[in-house]
PDB file of C-alpha atoms in Angstrom:
ATOM      1  CA  MET A   1       0.011  -0.023  -0.012  1.00  0.00           C
ATOM      2  CA  SER A   2       1.623   3.193  -1.203  1.00  0.00           C
ATOM      3  CA  ALA A   3       2.071   6.138   1.198  1.00  0.00           C
ATOM      4  CA  HIS A   4      -0.207   9.127   0.554  1.00  0.00           C
ATOM      5  CA  ILE A   5       1.645  12.409   0.273  1.00  0.00           C
ATOM      6  CA  PRO A   6      -0.631  15.377   0.766  1.00  0.00           C
ATOM      7  CA  ALA A   7      -0.634  18.013  -2.034  1.00  0.00           C
ATOM      8  CA  PRO A   8       0.455  21.464  -1.094  1.00  0.00           C
ATOM      9  CA  SER A   9      -2.227  23.919  -0.193  1.00  0.00           C
ATOM     10  CA  ARG A  10      -3.572  25.988  -3.095  1.00  0.00           C
ATOM     11  CA  SER A  11      -3.422  29.181  -1.077  1.00  0.00           C
ATOM     12  CA  LEU A  12       0.275  28.634  -0.297  1.00  0.00           C
ATOM     13  CA  ALA A  13       1.086  27.746  -3.908  1.00  0.00           C
ATOM     14  CA  ALA A  14      -0.695  30.693  -5.405  1.00  0.00           C
ATOM     15  CA  SER A  15       0.636  33.316  -3.014  1.00  0.00           C
ATOM     16  CA  PRO A  16       3.213  35.557  -4.667  1.00  0.00           C
ATOM     17  CA  PRO A  17       6.511  36.149  -3.032  1.00  0.00           C
ATOM     18  CA  GLU A  18       6.638  39.061  -0.628  1.00  0.00           C
ATOM     19  CA  ALA A  19       7.174  42.287  -2.509  1.00  0.00           C
ATOM     20  CA  SER A  20      10.313  44.150  -1.627  1.00  0.00           C
ATOM     21  CA  PRO A  21      11.000  47.838  -2.092  1.00  0.00           C
ATOM     22  CA  PRO A  22      12.454  48.703  -5.536  1.00  0.00           C
ATOM     23  CA  ALA A  23      15.397  50.219  -3.828  1.00  0.00           C
ATOM     24  CA  ALA A  24      16.224  46.973  -2.006  1.00  0.00           C
ATOM     25  CA  VAL A  25      15.822  44.949  -5.190  1.00  0.00           C
ATOM     26  CA  ALA A  26      18.067  47.211  -7.168  1.00  0.00           C
ATOM     27  CA  GLY A  27      20.621  47.026  -4.416  1.00  0.00           C
ATOM     28  CA  ARG A  28      20.921  50.843  -4.049  1.00  0.00           C
ATOM     29  CA  SER A  29      19.059  53.598  -2.251  1.00  0.00           C
ATOM     30  CA  ALA A  30      16.302  55.558  -3.990  1.00  0.00           C
ATOM     31  CA  PRO A  31      17.540  58.822  -5.540  1.00  0.00           C
ATOM     32  CA  VAL A  32      16.771  61.953  -3.587  1.00  0.00           C
ATOM     33  CA  ARG A  33      15.007  64.588  -5.578  1.00  0.00           C
ATOM     34  CA  ALA A  34      17.117  67.733  -5.710  1.00  0.00           C
ATOM     35  CA  SER A  35      15.423  70.755  -4.172  1.00  0.00           C
ATOM     36  CA  ARG A  36      15.167  73.798  -6.389  1.00  0.00           C
ATOM     37  CA  LYS A  37      17.500  76.596  -5.357  1.00  0.00           C
ATOM     38  CA  PRO A  38      15.739  79.883  -4.585  1.00  0.00           C
ATOM     39  CA  PRO A  39      16.546  82.770  -6.900  1.00  0.00           C
ATOM     40  CA  GLY A  40      19.284  85.177  -5.940  1.00  0.00           C
ATOM     41  CA  MET A  41      18.622  88.633  -4.751  1.00  0.00           C
ATOM     42  CA  TRP A  42      19.433  90.466  -8.024  1.00  0.00           C
ATOM     43  CA  ALA A  43      17.402  87.935 -10.006  1.00  0.00           C
ATOM     44  CA  THR A  44      14.489  88.730  -7.691  1.00  0.00           C
ATOM     45  CA  VAL A  45      15.005  92.434  -8.048  1.00  0.00           C
ATOM     46  CA  ALA A  46      15.049  92.121 -11.876  1.00  0.00           C
ATOM     47  CA  ALA A  47      11.824  90.097 -11.850  1.00  0.00           C
ATOM     48  CA  LEU A  48      10.022  92.518  -9.547  1.00  0.00           C
ATOM     49  CA  LEU A  49      11.283  95.556 -11.493  1.00  0.00           C
ATOM     50  CA  ARG A  50      10.141  94.012 -14.715  1.00  0.00           C
ATOM     51  CA  LYS A  51       6.688  93.374 -13.165  1.00  0.00           C
ATOM     52  CA  GLU A  52       6.458  96.926 -11.932  1.00  0.00           C
ATOM     53  CA  LEU A  53       7.337  98.453 -15.341  1.00  0.00           C
ATOM     54  CA  LEU A  54       4.949  96.138 -17.242  1.00  0.00           C
ATOM     55  CA  VAL A  55       2.072  96.992 -14.865  1.00  0.00           C
ATOM     56  CA  GLU A  56       2.820 100.712 -15.394  1.00  0.00           C
ATOM     57  CA  LEU A  57       2.952 100.348 -19.169  1.00  0.00           C
ATOM     58  CA  ARG A  58      -0.383  98.538 -19.174  1.00  0.00           C
ATOM     59  CA  THR A  59      -2.246 100.693 -16.710  1.00  0.00           C
ATOM     60  CA  LEU A  60      -0.529 104.082 -17.030  1.00  0.00           C
ATOM     61  CA  GLU A  61      -1.497 105.011 -13.496  1.00  0.00           C
ATOM     62  CA  SER A  62       1.518 106.974 -12.303  1.00  0.00           C
ATOM     63  CA  VAL A  63       3.694 108.544 -14.973  1.00  0.00           C
ATOM     64  CA  PRO A  64       0.973 110.255 -17.116  1.00  0.00           C
ATOM     65  CA  GLY A  65      -0.517 111.828 -13.992  1.00  0.00           C
ATOM     66  CA  MET A  66       2.853 113.008 -12.740  1.00  0.00           C
ATOM     67  CA  SER A  67       3.762 114.490 -16.104  1.00  0.00           C
ATOM     68  CA  LEU A  68       0.377 116.158 -16.620  1.00  0.00           C
ATOM     69  CA  PHE A  69       0.551 117.758 -13.106  1.00  0.00           C
ATOM     70  CA  ALA A  70       4.038 119.117 -13.744  1.00  0.00           C
ATOM     71  CA  VAL A  71       3.253 120.613 -17.137  1.00  0.00           C
ATOM     72  CA  THR A  72       0.013 122.091 -15.872  1.00  0.00           C
ATOM     73  CA  THR A  73       1.822 123.657 -12.922  1.00  0.00           C
ATOM     74  CA  PHE A  74       4.352 125.259 -15.224  1.00  0.00           C
ATOM     75  CA  VAL A  75       1.474 126.700 -17.337  1.00  0.00           C
ATOM     76  CA  VAL A  76      -0.079 128.138 -14.171  1.00  0.00           C
ATOM     77  CA  PHE A  77       3.195 129.690 -13.133  1.00  0.00           C
ATOM     78  CA  HIS A  78       3.607 131.073 -16.643  1.00  0.00           C
ATOM     79  CA  PHE A  79       0.424 133.130 -16.394  1.00  0.00           C
ATOM     80  CA  ALA A  80       0.412 133.770 -12.602  1.00  0.00           C
ATOM     81  CA  LEU A  81       3.825 135.316 -12.178  1.00  0.00           C
ATOM     82  CA  ASN A  82       3.042 138.244 -14.580  1.00  0.00           C
ATOM     83  CA  GLN A  83       6.380 137.767 -16.314  1.00  0.00           C
ATOM     84  CA  ASN A  84       7.367 135.825 -19.277  1.00  0.00           C
ATOM     85  CA  THR A  85      10.594 134.273 -18.042  1.00  0.00           C
ATOM     86  CA  VAL A  86      12.431 133.417 -14.801  1.00  0.00           C
ATOM     87  CA  SER A  87      16.044 132.612 -14.082  1.00  0.00           C
ATOM     88  CA  GLY A  88      18.451 131.911 -11.188  1.00  0.00           C
ATOM     89  CA  ASP A  89      17.018 131.166  -7.767  1.00  0.00           C
ATOM     90  CA  GLU A  90      13.424 131.758  -8.811  1.00  0.00           C
ATOM     91  CA  ALA A  91      13.706 129.333 -11.700  1.00  0.00           C
ATOM     92  CA  ALA A  92      15.342 126.650  -9.567  1.00  0.00           C
ATOM     93  CA  GLY A  93      12.690 126.963  -6.835  1.00  0.00           C
ATOM     94  CA  ILE A  94       9.816 126.671  -9.376  1.00  0.00           C
ATOM     95  CA  LEU A  95      11.404 123.710 -11.032  1.00  0.00           C
ATOM     96  CA  TRP A  96      12.142 121.684  -7.941  1.00  0.00           C
ATOM     97  CA  VAL A  97       8.971 122.381  -5.981  1.00  0.00           C
ATOM     98  CA  THR A  98       6.950 121.359  -9.039  1.00  0.00           C
ATOM     99  CA  LEU A  99       8.981 118.115  -9.535  1.00  0.00           C
ATOM    100  CA  LEU A 100       8.641 117.350  -5.827  1.00  0.00           C
ATOM    101  CA  PHE A 101       4.813 117.599  -5.793  1.00  0.00           C
ATOM    102  CA  ALA A 102       4.591 115.680  -9.025  1.00  0.00           C
ATOM    103  CA  ALA A 103       6.744 112.919  -7.466  1.00  0.00           C
ATOM    104  CA  MET A 104       4.280 112.637  -4.590  1.00  0.00           C
ATOM    105  CA  LEU A 105       1.652 111.227  -7.035  1.00  0.00           C
ATOM    106  CA  GLY A 106       3.982 108.332  -7.847  1.00  0.00           C
ATOM    107  CA  VAL A 107       4.957 107.785  -4.272  1.00  0.00           C
ATOM    108  CA  ASN A 108       1.302 107.474  -3.136  1.00  0.00           C
ATOM    109  CA  ARG A 109       0.687 104.782  -5.840  1.00  0.00           C
ATOM    110  CA  LEU A 110       3.871 102.773  -5.293  1.00  0.00           C
ATOM    111  CA  PHE A 111       2.499 100.054  -3.037  1.00  0.00           C
ATOM    112  CA  VAL A 112      -1.261 100.348  -3.499  1.00  0.00           C
ATOM    113  CA  ALA A 113      -1.642  97.488  -5.996  1.00  0.00           C
ATOM    114  CA  ASP A 114       0.434  95.144  -3.744  1.00  0.00           C
ATOM    115  CA  GLN A 115      -1.704  96.078  -0.691  1.00  0.00           C
ATOM    116  CA  ASP A 116      -5.063  95.717  -2.462  1.00  0.00           C
ATOM    117  CA  GLN A 117      -4.337  92.541  -4.438  1.00  0.00           C
ATOM    118  CA  GLY A 118      -2.407  90.525  -1.883  1.00  0.00           C
ATOM    119  CA  GLY A 119       1.059  91.108  -3.322  1.00  0.00           C
ATOM    120  CA  PHE A 120       2.624  91.551   0.120  1.00  0.00           C
ATOM    121  CA  ASP A 121       1.337  88.192   1.369  1.00  0.00           C
ATOM    122  CA  ALA A 122       2.571  86.426  -1.768  1.00  0.00           C
ATOM    123  CA  PHE A 123       5.983  87.998  -1.540  1.00  0.00           C
ATOM    124  CA  LEU A 124       6.327  87.104   2.161  1.00  0.00           C
ATOM    125  CA  LEU A 125       5.585  83.436   1.331  1.00  0.00           C
ATOM    126  CA  ALA A 126       8.270  83.319  -1.355  1.00  0.00           C
ATOM    127  CA  PRO A 127      11.763  82.121  -0.379  1.00  0.00           C
ATOM    128  CA  VAL A 128      13.514  85.327  -1.442  1.00  0.00           C
ATOM    129  CA  ASP A 129      15.317  88.235   0.234  1.00  0.00           C
ATOM    130  CA  ARG A 130      12.835  90.809   1.510  1.00  0.00           C
ATOM    131  CA  THR A 131      15.128  93.658   0.545  1.00  0.00           C
ATOM    132  CA  ALA A 132      14.634  92.820  -3.074  1.00  0.00           C
ATOM    133  CA  MET A 133      11.194  94.526  -2.996  1.00  0.00           C
ATOM    134  CA  LEU A 134      12.780  97.687  -1.578  1.00  0.00           C
ATOM    135  CA  LEU A 135      15.320  97.842  -4.404  1.00  0.00           C
ATOM    136  CA  ALA A 136      12.820  97.039  -7.119  1.00  0.00           C
ATOM    137  CA  LYS A 137      10.272  99.693  -5.914  1.00  0.00           C
ATOM    138  CA  ALA A 138      13.063 102.316  -5.530  1.00  0.00           C
ATOM    139  CA  LEU A 139      14.358 101.575  -9.055  1.00  0.00           C
ATOM    140  CA  ALA A 140      10.793 101.715 -10.436  1.00  0.00           C
ATOM    141  CA  LEU A 141      10.146 105.077  -8.767  1.00  0.00           C
ATOM    142  CA  PHE A 142      13.549 106.340 -10.085  1.00  0.00           C
ATOM    143  CA  ALA A 143      12.456 105.281 -13.597  1.00  0.00           C
ATOM    144  CA  TYR A 144       9.112 107.068 -13.146  1.00  0.00           C
ATOM    145  CA  LEU A 145      11.006 110.225 -12.102  1.00  0.00           C
ATOM    146  CA  ALA A 146      13.352 110.000 -15.087  1.00  0.00           C
ATOM    147  CA  VAL A 147      10.386 109.784 -17.512  1.00  0.00           C
ATOM    148  CA  LEU A 148       8.711 112.676 -15.676  1.00  0.00           C
ATOM    149  CA  GLU A 149      11.792 114.822 -16.135  1.00  0.00           C
ATOM    150  CA  LEU A 150      12.143 114.009 -19.746  1.00  0.00           C
ATOM    151  CA  ILE A 151       8.804 115.663 -20.235  1.00  0.00           C
ATOM    152  CA  ALA A 152       8.760 118.358 -17.498  1.00  0.00           C
ATOM    153  CA  VAL A 153      12.207 119.844 -17.846  1.00  0.00           C
ATOM    154  CA  PRO A 154      11.820 120.690 -21.572  1.00  0.00           C
ATOM    155  CA  ALA A 155       8.365 122.081 -20.843  1.00  0.00           C
ATOM    156  CA  PHE A 156       9.857 124.190 -18.093  1.00  0.00           C
ATOM    157  CA  GLY A 157      12.532 125.480 -20.460  1.00  0.00           C
ATOM    158  CA  LEU A 158       9.919 126.281 -23.070  1.00  0.00           C
ATOM    159  CA  LEU A 159       7.359 128.001 -20.818  1.00  0.00           C
ATOM    160  CA  LEU A 160       9.423 129.772 -18.149  1.00  0.00           C
ATOM    161  CA  LEU A 161      13.191 129.596 -18.376  1.00  0.00           C
ATOM    162  CA  ALA A 162      14.972 132.679 -19.618  1.00  0.00           C
ATOM    163  CA  PRO A 163      18.453 131.256 -20.478  1.00  0.00           C
ATOM    164  CA  PRO A 164      18.640 128.458 -23.067  1.00  0.00           C
ATOM    165  CA  LEU A 165      18.157 125.085 -21.484  1.00  0.00           C
ATOM    166  CA  GLY A 166      20.898 123.494 -23.538  1.00  0.00           C
ATOM    167  CA  GLN A 167      23.762 125.303 -21.780  1.00  0.00           C
ATOM    168  CA  ALA A 168      22.622 124.114 -18.362  1.00  0.00           C
ATOM    169  CA  LEU A 169      21.576 120.559 -19.330  1.00  0.00           C
ATOM    170  CA  PRO A 170      24.848 118.629 -18.958  1.00  0.00           C
ATOM    171  CA  ASP A 171      25.471 119.820 -15.345  1.00  0.00           C
ATOM    172  CA  LEU A 172      21.715 119.754 -14.553  1.00  0.00           C
ATOM    173  CA  LEU A 173      21.599 116.049 -15.310  1.00  0.00           C
ATOM    174  CA  VAL A 174      23.992 115.420 -12.362  1.00  0.00           C
ATOM    175  CA  VAL A 175      21.689 117.303 -10.015  1.00  0.00           C
ATOM    176  CA  LEU A 176      18.658 115.553 -11.308  1.00  0.00           C
ATOM    177  CA  VAL A 177      20.179 112.100 -10.798  1.00  0.00           C
ATOM    178  CA  LEU A 178      21.254 112.801  -7.200  1.00  0.00           C
ATOM    179  CA  ALA A 179      17.919 114.357  -6.335  1.00  0.00           C
ATOM    180  CA  ASP A 180      15.994 111.449  -7.912  1.00  0.00           C
ATOM    181  CA  LEU A 181      17.983 108.954  -5.876  1.00  0.00           C
ATOM    182  CA  GLY A 182      17.008 110.743  -2.659  1.00  0.00           C
ATOM    183  CA  ILE A 183      13.361 110.971  -3.671  1.00  0.00           C
ATOM    184  CA  ALA A 184      13.306 107.275  -4.621  1.00  0.00           C
ATOM    185  CA  ALA A 185      14.889 106.134  -1.304  1.00  0.00           C
ATOM    186  CA  ILE A 186      12.686 108.299   0.939  1.00  0.00           C
ATOM    187  CA  GLY A 187       9.600 107.859  -1.176  1.00  0.00           C
ATOM    188  CA  THR A 188       9.791 104.111  -1.111  1.00  0.00           C
ATOM    189  CA  LEU A 189      10.324 104.029   2.616  1.00  0.00           C
ATOM    190  CA  VAL A 190       7.477 106.342   3.366  1.00  0.00           C
ATOM    191  CA  ALA A 191       5.132 104.622   0.891  1.00  0.00           C
ATOM    192  CA  ALA A 192       5.803 101.282   2.592  1.00  0.00           C
ATOM    193  CA  LEU A 193       4.903 102.807   5.930  1.00  0.00           C
ATOM    194  CA  ALA A 194       1.796 104.756   4.784  1.00  0.00           C
ATOM    195  CA  VAL A 195       0.223 101.997   2.705  1.00  0.00           C
ATOM    196  CA  GLN A 196      -0.534 100.012   5.859  1.00  0.00           C
ATOM    197  CA  THR A 197      -2.802 102.787   7.150  1.00  0.00           C
ATOM    198  CA  ARG A 198      -6.280 103.829   6.027  1.00  0.00           C
ATOM    199  CA  ALA A 199      -5.282 107.482   5.459  1.00  0.00           C
ATOM    200  CA  ARG A 200      -2.418 106.539   3.139  1.00  0.00           C
ATOM    201  CA  ASP A 201      -3.158 109.304   0.559  1.00  0.00           C
ATOM    202  CA  LEU A 202      -2.837 111.912   3.296  1.00  0.00           C
ATOM    203  CA  LEU A 203      -0.172 110.324   5.503  1.00  0.00           C
ATOM    204  CA  GLY A 204       2.261 109.715   2.682  1.00  0.00           C
ATOM    205  CA  PRO A 205       2.806 113.343   1.687  1.00  0.00           C
ATOM    206  CA  LEU A 206       2.748 114.468   5.317  1.00  0.00           C
ATOM    207  CA  LEU A 207       5.574 112.103   6.128  1.00  0.00           C
ATOM    208  CA  ALA A 208       7.551 112.498   2.907  1.00  0.00           C
ATOM    209  CA  LEU A 209       7.568 116.297   2.450  1.00  0.00           C
ATOM    210  CA  PRO A 210       9.481 117.162   5.608  1.00  0.00           C
ATOM    211  CA  LEU A 211      12.078 114.443   4.824  1.00  0.00           C
ATOM    212  CA  LEU A 212      12.412 115.709   1.209  1.00  0.00           C
ATOM    213  CA  VAL A 213      12.873 119.404   2.072  1.00  0.00           C
ATOM    214  CA  PRO A 214      16.711 118.956   2.316  1.00  0.00           C
ATOM    215  CA  VAL A 215      16.671 117.312  -1.120  1.00  0.00           C
ATOM    216  CA  VAL A 216      14.736 120.235  -2.568  1.00  0.00           C
ATOM    217  CA  ILE A 217      17.064 122.815  -0.915  1.00  0.00           C
ATOM    218  CA  GLY A 218      20.236 121.012  -2.045  1.00  0.00           C
ATOM    219  CA  ALA A 219      18.960 120.524  -5.610  1.00  0.00           C
ATOM    220  CA  ALA A 220      17.757 124.113  -5.886  1.00  0.00           C
ATOM    221  CA  ARG A 221      21.005 125.513  -4.567  1.00  0.00           C
ATOM    222  CA  ALA A 222      23.074 123.281  -6.861  1.00  0.00           C
ATOM    223  CA  SER A 223      21.092 124.052  -9.978  1.00  0.00           C
ATOM    224  CA  SER A 224      20.565 127.775  -9.361  1.00  0.00           C
ATOM    225  CA  PRO A 225      23.943 128.775 -10.901  1.00  0.00           C
ATOM    226  CA  LEU A 226      23.041 126.793 -13.994  1.00  0.00           C
ATOM    227  CA  LEU A 227      19.779 128.671 -14.636  1.00  0.00           C
ATOM    228  CA  VAL A 228      21.108 132.167 -15.050  1.00  0.00           C
ATOM    229  CA  LEU A 229      21.615 134.148 -18.253  1.00  0.00           C
ATOM    230  CA  THR A 230      25.444 134.374 -17.766  1.00  0.00           C
ATOM    231  CA  HIS A 231      25.984 130.691 -17.075  1.00  0.00           C
ATOM    232  CA  SER A 232      29.756 130.334 -16.508  1.00  0.00           C
ATOM    233  CA  THR A 233      30.121 127.967 -13.539  1.00  0.00           C
ATOM    234  CA  GLY A 234      28.924 124.441 -12.847  1.00  0.00           C
ATOM    235  CA  PRO A 235      26.818 123.265  -9.880  1.00  0.00           C
ATOM    236  CA  GLN A 236      28.233 123.986  -6.419  1.00  0.00           C
ATOM    237  CA  VAL A 237      30.173 120.965  -5.279  1.00  0.00           C
ATOM    238  CA  ARG A 238      29.197 121.265  -1.657  1.00  0.00           C
ATOM    239  CA  TRP A 239      25.527 121.007  -2.460  1.00  0.00           C
ATOM    240  CA  LEU A 240      26.184 117.989  -4.679  1.00  0.00           C
ATOM    241  CA  ALA A 241      28.062 116.443  -1.830  1.00  0.00           C
ATOM    242  CA  THR A 242      25.198 117.229   0.577  1.00  0.00           C
ATOM    243  CA  LEU A 243      22.709 115.565  -1.773  1.00  0.00           C
ATOM    244  CA  ALA A 244      24.926 112.493  -2.090  1.00  0.00           C
ATOM    245  CA  LEU A 245      25.413 112.175   1.632  1.00  0.00           C
ATOM    246  CA  TYR A 246      21.672 112.583   2.305  1.00  0.00           C
ATOM    247  CA  ASP A 247      20.906 109.885  -0.347  1.00  0.00           C
ATOM    248  CA  LEU A 248      23.371 107.498   1.306  1.00  0.00           C
ATOM    249  CA  VAL A 249      22.038 108.012   4.869  1.00  0.00           C
ATOM    250  CA  PHE A 250      18.383 107.462   3.921  1.00  0.00           C
ATOM    251  CA  GLY A 251      19.267 104.580   1.611  1.00  0.00           C
ATOM    252  CA  LEU A 252      20.914 102.872   4.590  1.00  0.00           C
ATOM    253  CA  ILE A 253      17.921 103.642   6.895  1.00  0.00           C
ATOM    254  CA  ALA A 254      15.480 102.255   4.359  1.00  0.00           C
ATOM    255  CA  TYR A 255      17.594  99.116   3.994  1.00  0.00           C
ATOM    256  CA  ALA A 256      17.672  98.568   7.715  1.00  0.00           C
ATOM    257  CA  VAL A 257      13.942  99.015   8.546  1.00  0.00           C
ATOM    258  CA  PHE A 258      12.173  97.815   5.361  1.00  0.00           C
ATOM    259  CA  ASP A 259      11.953  94.159   6.493  1.00  0.00           C
ATOM    260  CA  PHE A 260      10.133  95.204   9.710  1.00  0.00           C
ATOM    261  CA  LEU A 261       7.720  97.494   7.712  1.00  0.00           C
ATOM    262  CA  LEU A 262       6.942  94.706   5.247  1.00  0.00           C
ATOM    263  CA  GLU A 263       6.179  92.093   7.945  1.00  0.00           C
ATOM    264  CA  ASP A 264       4.070  94.387  10.090  1.00  0.00           C
TER     265      ASP A 264
END
């Protein structure tokens, strides 16, 4: 009588071998996905500046209003002064006071879109340096001022200035650049502070104008010798140095406190 050998269980025969992790089968560890490196500071500044300029080109919210205000003010001065031309200290005062008040229109609008559309929150969530927004906004405001002066300064020379503008223009460009740097640094700092409040349209000029008075005084004193009929000297060096020092001081202050203003 032959011995009966039981057949293996069907469940045991059909069960597949225990699955092992692919990494263990391959005999090597699974590759680690490389994390994307956050963009550098200057790449962030370039991207933000490009966004600011594209938004301005599409909406035309700041520069046309600034330019129209300046030209209209020169027209008012042309008829209100009861004289056809001005020169020297009077011309410098009219030019810089007009440019200052026109710049206030751009300062008030600098951070409004970011505040209303959640741009601040999106920027704070991004893994980038917070100072990049300060530099991008200041450069955008500097570009707005440059376009403003391309329109306003020739209009001033045509409507009010007695001496030819061409003889003063090379030296006047130096004064314009130094003054624009100061306005851009102070205006960006004040705009970031005022946009967090309800009365931003009122608080911005009230904070900015006292801080910008030294810029107007230095720019007017430096450009006054250039706007006379007998133009023979360049801008006064001590006033140019004063403007440069003032720009440096407020640029450092804005760099130091901007992160706290942005987070608050």
